[in-house]
XYZ file of C-alpha atoms in Angstrom:
290
model
C 9.833 0.374 -26.688
C 8.772 -0.180 -23.161
C 6.773 -3.280 -22.124
C 4.501 -1.021 -19.962
C 3.614 1.036 -23.054
C 2.739 -2.135 -24.982
C 0.305 -3.191 -22.180
C -1.408 0.164 -22.588
C -1.500 -0.327 -26.262
C -3.198 -3.748 -25.881
C -5.741 -2.370 -23.442
C -6.694 0.481 -25.815
C -6.882 -2.008 -28.818
C -9.250 -4.302 -26.711
C -11.414 -1.592 -25.151
C -11.585 0.682 -28.105
C -11.377 3.987 -26.014
C -8.827 5.672 -23.835
C -11.398 5.982 -21.050
C -12.305 2.276 -20.953
C -8.710 1.254 -21.168
C -7.707 3.647 -18.443
C -10.451 2.159 -16.103
C -9.271 -1.348 -16.918
C -5.604 -0.619 -16.053
C -6.439 1.719 -13.122
C -4.645 4.672 -14.754
C -5.635 8.124 -15.800
C -6.802 8.910 -19.341
C -4.114 11.648 -19.941
C -1.459 9.086 -18.907
C -2.873 6.522 -21.313
C -2.782 9.057 -24.121
C 0.767 10.215 -23.255
C 2.149 6.678 -23.101
C 0.454 5.822 -26.498
C 1.999 8.762 -28.121
C 5.439 7.730 -26.725
C 4.973 4.284 -28.220
C 3.965 5.579 -31.575
C 7.009 7.830 -31.617
C 9.268 4.794 -30.708
C 7.957 2.667 -33.498
C 7.720 5.525 -36.007
C 4.139 4.763 -37.019
C 0.560 5.773 -36.118
C -0.978 2.628 -34.490
C -4.585 3.718 -34.180
C -6.970 5.704 -36.404
C -8.939 8.105 -34.138
C -12.716 7.934 -35.046
C -15.926 9.117 -33.599
C -16.564 5.630 -32.339
C -13.170 5.045 -30.788
C -9.739 3.780 -31.608
C -9.306 1.542 -34.615
C -6.044 -0.272 -35.412
C -4.105 0.878 -38.423
C -2.308 -1.844 -40.484
C 0.951 -1.024 -38.611
C -1.023 -1.221 -35.335
C -2.510 -4.597 -36.234
C 1.071 -5.904 -36.839
C 2.260 -4.543 -33.436
C -0.892 -6.025 -31.840
C 0.043 -9.610 -32.999
C 3.549 -9.406 -31.604
C 2.451 -7.566 -28.393
C -0.053 -10.333 -27.696
C 2.599 -13.027 -27.946
C 4.802 -11.027 -25.569
C 2.008 -10.693 -23.099
C 1.285 -14.442 -23.295
C 5.072 -15.101 -22.388
C 4.990 -12.538 -19.637
C 1.709 -13.901 -18.136
C 2.904 -17.510 -18.416
C 6.140 -16.529 -16.385
C 3.933 -14.663 -13.836
C 1.477 -17.622 -13.477
C 4.418 -20.105 -13.157
C 6.050 -18.126 -10.393
C 2.818 -17.550 -8.668
C 1.945 -21.225 -8.895
C 4.961 -22.089 -6.791
C 3.597 -20.253 -3.790
C 3.543 -22.790 -1.000
C 2.682 -20.375 1.881
C -0.790 -19.357 2.861
C -0.357 -15.627 2.271
C -0.677 -13.121 -0.546
C -3.827 -12.209 -2.603
C -6.518 -14.087 -4.460
C -8.776 -12.447 -6.996
C -12.281 -14.105 -7.385
C -15.012 -13.523 -9.828
C -18.705 -14.339 -9.643
C -22.082 -12.939 -10.344
C -23.285 -10.341 -7.894
C -26.006 -12.334 -6.229
C -23.881 -15.504 -5.973
C -21.051 -13.499 -4.381
C -23.255 -11.880 -1.782
C -25.459 -14.723 -0.703
C -23.369 -17.820 -1.274
C -19.656 -16.904 -1.469
C -19.325 -14.330 1.272
C -19.831 -16.866 4.142
C -17.097 -19.174 2.502
C -14.704 -16.211 2.113
C -15.414 -15.163 5.678
C -14.475 -18.614 6.978
C -11.447 -18.702 4.775
C -10.000 -15.367 5.868
C -10.535 -16.261 9.490
C -8.545 -19.411 8.914
C -5.894 -17.792 6.768
C -5.511 -14.110 7.863
C -2.354 -13.755 5.664
C -4.467 -13.972 2.600
C -6.231 -11.011 1.042
C -9.325 -11.908 -1.021
C -10.714 -9.625 -3.695
C -14.223 -10.429 -5.080
C -15.182 -8.862 -8.440
C -18.816 -9.183 -9.352
C -19.601 -8.402 -12.804
C -21.311 -9.890 -15.823
C -18.174 -9.797 -18.003
C -16.379 -13.091 -18.118
C -12.841 -12.259 -16.789
C -9.762 -13.944 -18.446
C -7.881 -16.588 -16.302
C -5.009 -16.670 -18.737
C -4.443 -12.865 -18.429
C -4.936 -13.226 -14.617
C -7.954 -10.777 -14.496
C -8.960 -13.334 -11.914
C -7.325 -16.322 -10.227
C -10.605 -18.210 -9.558
C -13.943 -17.796 -11.387
C -17.434 -18.991 -10.435
C -19.796 -18.985 -13.304
C -22.962 -20.866 -14.694
C -21.438 -22.370 -17.766
C -18.434 -24.654 -18.230
C -15.145 -23.266 -19.317
C -13.962 -24.024 -22.904
C -10.386 -22.851 -22.506
C -7.987 -25.798 -22.739
C -5.711 -24.676 -19.936
C -8.441 -24.224 -17.293
C -8.900 -26.744 -14.498
C -12.621 -26.857 -13.721
C -15.265 -28.819 -11.914
C -19.086 -28.477 -11.346
C -19.412 -26.992 -7.896
C -23.196 -27.103 -7.231
C -26.605 -26.701 -8.769
C -28.929 -23.802 -8.029
C -32.718 -24.205 -8.126
C -34.969 -21.334 -9.169
C -38.722 -20.598 -8.482
C -41.340 -17.993 -9.286
C -42.150 -15.674 -6.346
C -44.747 -13.167 -5.479
C -46.126 -11.549 -2.319
C -48.928 -13.120 -0.361
C -51.506 -10.905 -2.103
C -50.236 -11.628 -5.549
C -52.767 -12.636 -8.175
C -52.354 -16.330 -9.109
C -51.758 -16.527 -12.836
C -52.911 -19.242 -15.199
C -50.198 -21.349 -16.762
C -50.083 -20.587 -20.501
C -51.756 -17.204 -20.189
C -50.710 -14.669 -17.378
C -53.182 -11.888 -18.550
C -53.566 -9.376 -15.811
C -50.222 -10.220 -14.027
C -47.107 -8.114 -13.807
C -43.627 -9.538 -14.083
C -40.150 -8.563 -12.725
C -37.574 -9.960 -15.033
C -34.120 -9.681 -16.552
C -33.115 -6.837 -18.972
C -32.854 -7.273 -22.733
C -29.251 -8.178 -22.561
C -30.041 -11.349 -20.603
C -33.095 -12.318 -22.681
C -31.599 -15.641 -23.638
C -31.391 -16.957 -20.099
C -33.462 -20.088 -19.399
C -35.662 -18.576 -16.774
C -36.586 -15.630 -19.175
C -37.634 -18.111 -21.884
C -39.588 -20.089 -19.231
C -41.561 -16.935 -18.250
C -42.289 -16.035 -21.839
C -43.668 -19.534 -22.406
C -45.598 -20.057 -19.231
C -47.048 -16.399 -18.921
C -47.043 -15.094 -22.517
C -49.740 -12.443 -21.941
C -48.327 -11.107 -18.618
C -47.218 -7.460 -18.582
C -43.437 -6.613 -17.974
C -43.415 -4.256 -15.145
C -39.768 -3.977 -14.348
C -36.462 -5.181 -15.747
C -33.004 -5.505 -14.115
C -29.862 -7.584 -14.477
C -29.551 -7.617 -10.695
C -31.253 -10.467 -8.920
C -31.231 -8.685 -5.569
C -32.934 -5.659 -7.179
C -35.535 -8.020 -8.689
C -36.175 -9.556 -5.248
C -36.711 -6.115 -3.709
C -39.172 -5.139 -6.342
C -41.094 -8.469 -5.916
C -41.311 -7.843 -2.150
C -42.691 -4.334 -2.910
C -45.387 -6.020 -4.953
C -44.370 -4.744 -8.265
C -44.676 -8.153 -9.964
C -43.854 -11.710 -9.889
C -40.200 -12.567 -10.220
C -38.015 -15.637 -11.001
C -35.319 -15.838 -8.303
C -32.594 -18.296 -7.272
C -34.041 -20.129 -4.208
C -31.224 -19.122 -1.905
C -32.532 -15.517 -2.363
C -36.309 -16.072 -2.558
C -36.665 -18.650 0.196
C -34.861 -16.265 2.678
C -37.336 -13.461 2.110
C -40.344 -13.618 4.465
C -42.498 -11.338 2.288
C -42.319 -13.743 -0.695
C -44.135 -17.138 -1.498
C -43.493 -19.544 -4.315
C -45.977 -19.412 -7.181
C -46.443 -22.943 -8.520
C -47.477 -23.079 -12.275
C -47.212 -26.801 -12.459
C -43.799 -26.979 -14.192
C -40.550 -26.528 -12.366
C -38.131 -23.817 -13.663
C -34.765 -24.828 -15.164
C -31.957 -24.797 -12.694
C -28.415 -23.620 -13.301
C -25.067 -25.374 -12.617
C -22.245 -23.420 -10.970
C -18.685 -24.215 -12.312
C -15.483 -23.286 -10.661
C -12.332 -22.775 -12.682
C -8.676 -21.684 -12.461
C -5.552 -21.709 -14.778
C -3.701 -24.949 -14.583
C -0.454 -23.002 -13.929
C -1.839 -22.068 -10.443
C -2.861 -25.627 -9.464
C -0.006 -25.754 -6.920
C -0.747 -22.363 -5.408
C -1.434 -23.206 -1.728
C -3.804 -20.341 -1.008
C -5.792 -21.096 -4.163
C -6.005 -24.767 -3.316
C -7.095 -24.014 0.214
C -9.931 -21.858 -1.012
C -11.105 -24.312 -3.625
C -11.059 -27.110 -1.177
C -13.178 -25.139 1.365
C -15.641 -23.985 -1.383
C -16.101 -27.622 -2.597
C -16.605 -28.803 1.017
C -19.160 -26.118 1.923
C -21.147 -26.384 -1.256
C -21.353 -30.121 -0.991
C -23.271 -29.787 2.317
C -27.017 -29.483 2.318
C -28.435 -26.058 3.110
C -28.914 -25.233 6.887
C -32.485 -24.240 6.091
C -34.431 -27.063 4.232
C -35.840 -25.869 0.984
C -39.627 -26.371 0.916
């Protein structure tokens, strides 16, 4: 057996399809299928049942999966330990955050960091999926909930305030009603977010005009006058075409947490970026919030 084939096996088992596993590993789908067949020939068993819904582990596949995960854990632990010894400010760093946070708040910090340390290449992944620090899908993660993994070093970085925005000509809704008003809000997959619950409670009779999981898209639709939108204040306050709609009750804010695997705590380039982020986010905004 080849370890590279086991990595492909693990990706297929986790993603459920060859296509999704290929995208995750950056390989072609035919290559994934060919390496899986080679692994099945090497172990002498069929590891997956091919179904209309994707790949499902057989009993033999489940046994291989347990051992392959332990091998992966040891391999990643060695990789993290070696990476954590890096004392020079060069190499790569992979960050993960939400799309709007990365665009509006992280990019100025990254710009300053890369100017200070040109030997470091920073990669920023903006997606809703929570990337694994133990599997080094990311080196440093910014997210709106604390980490529950025991091997993650974390701290609360900052707090983000939210507000309800509309154009200057927007109809002023009545708290507890909202009849006749249109809303721009999150899609159904994010229906449990605090601002969505706040909107449902404060404007139960308002019409949903547009949904998106992208805050910048929501802001653009609000500027176009499609409807009222709850936005992070770093986005909404910066748009001249929007004004805050005060319903008499503040929106729930969100804490931003920063975390990295404990094995990387001595990695110089990671520490330098964490220190800069903590320093910059501890400063008041350059434009006072009204």
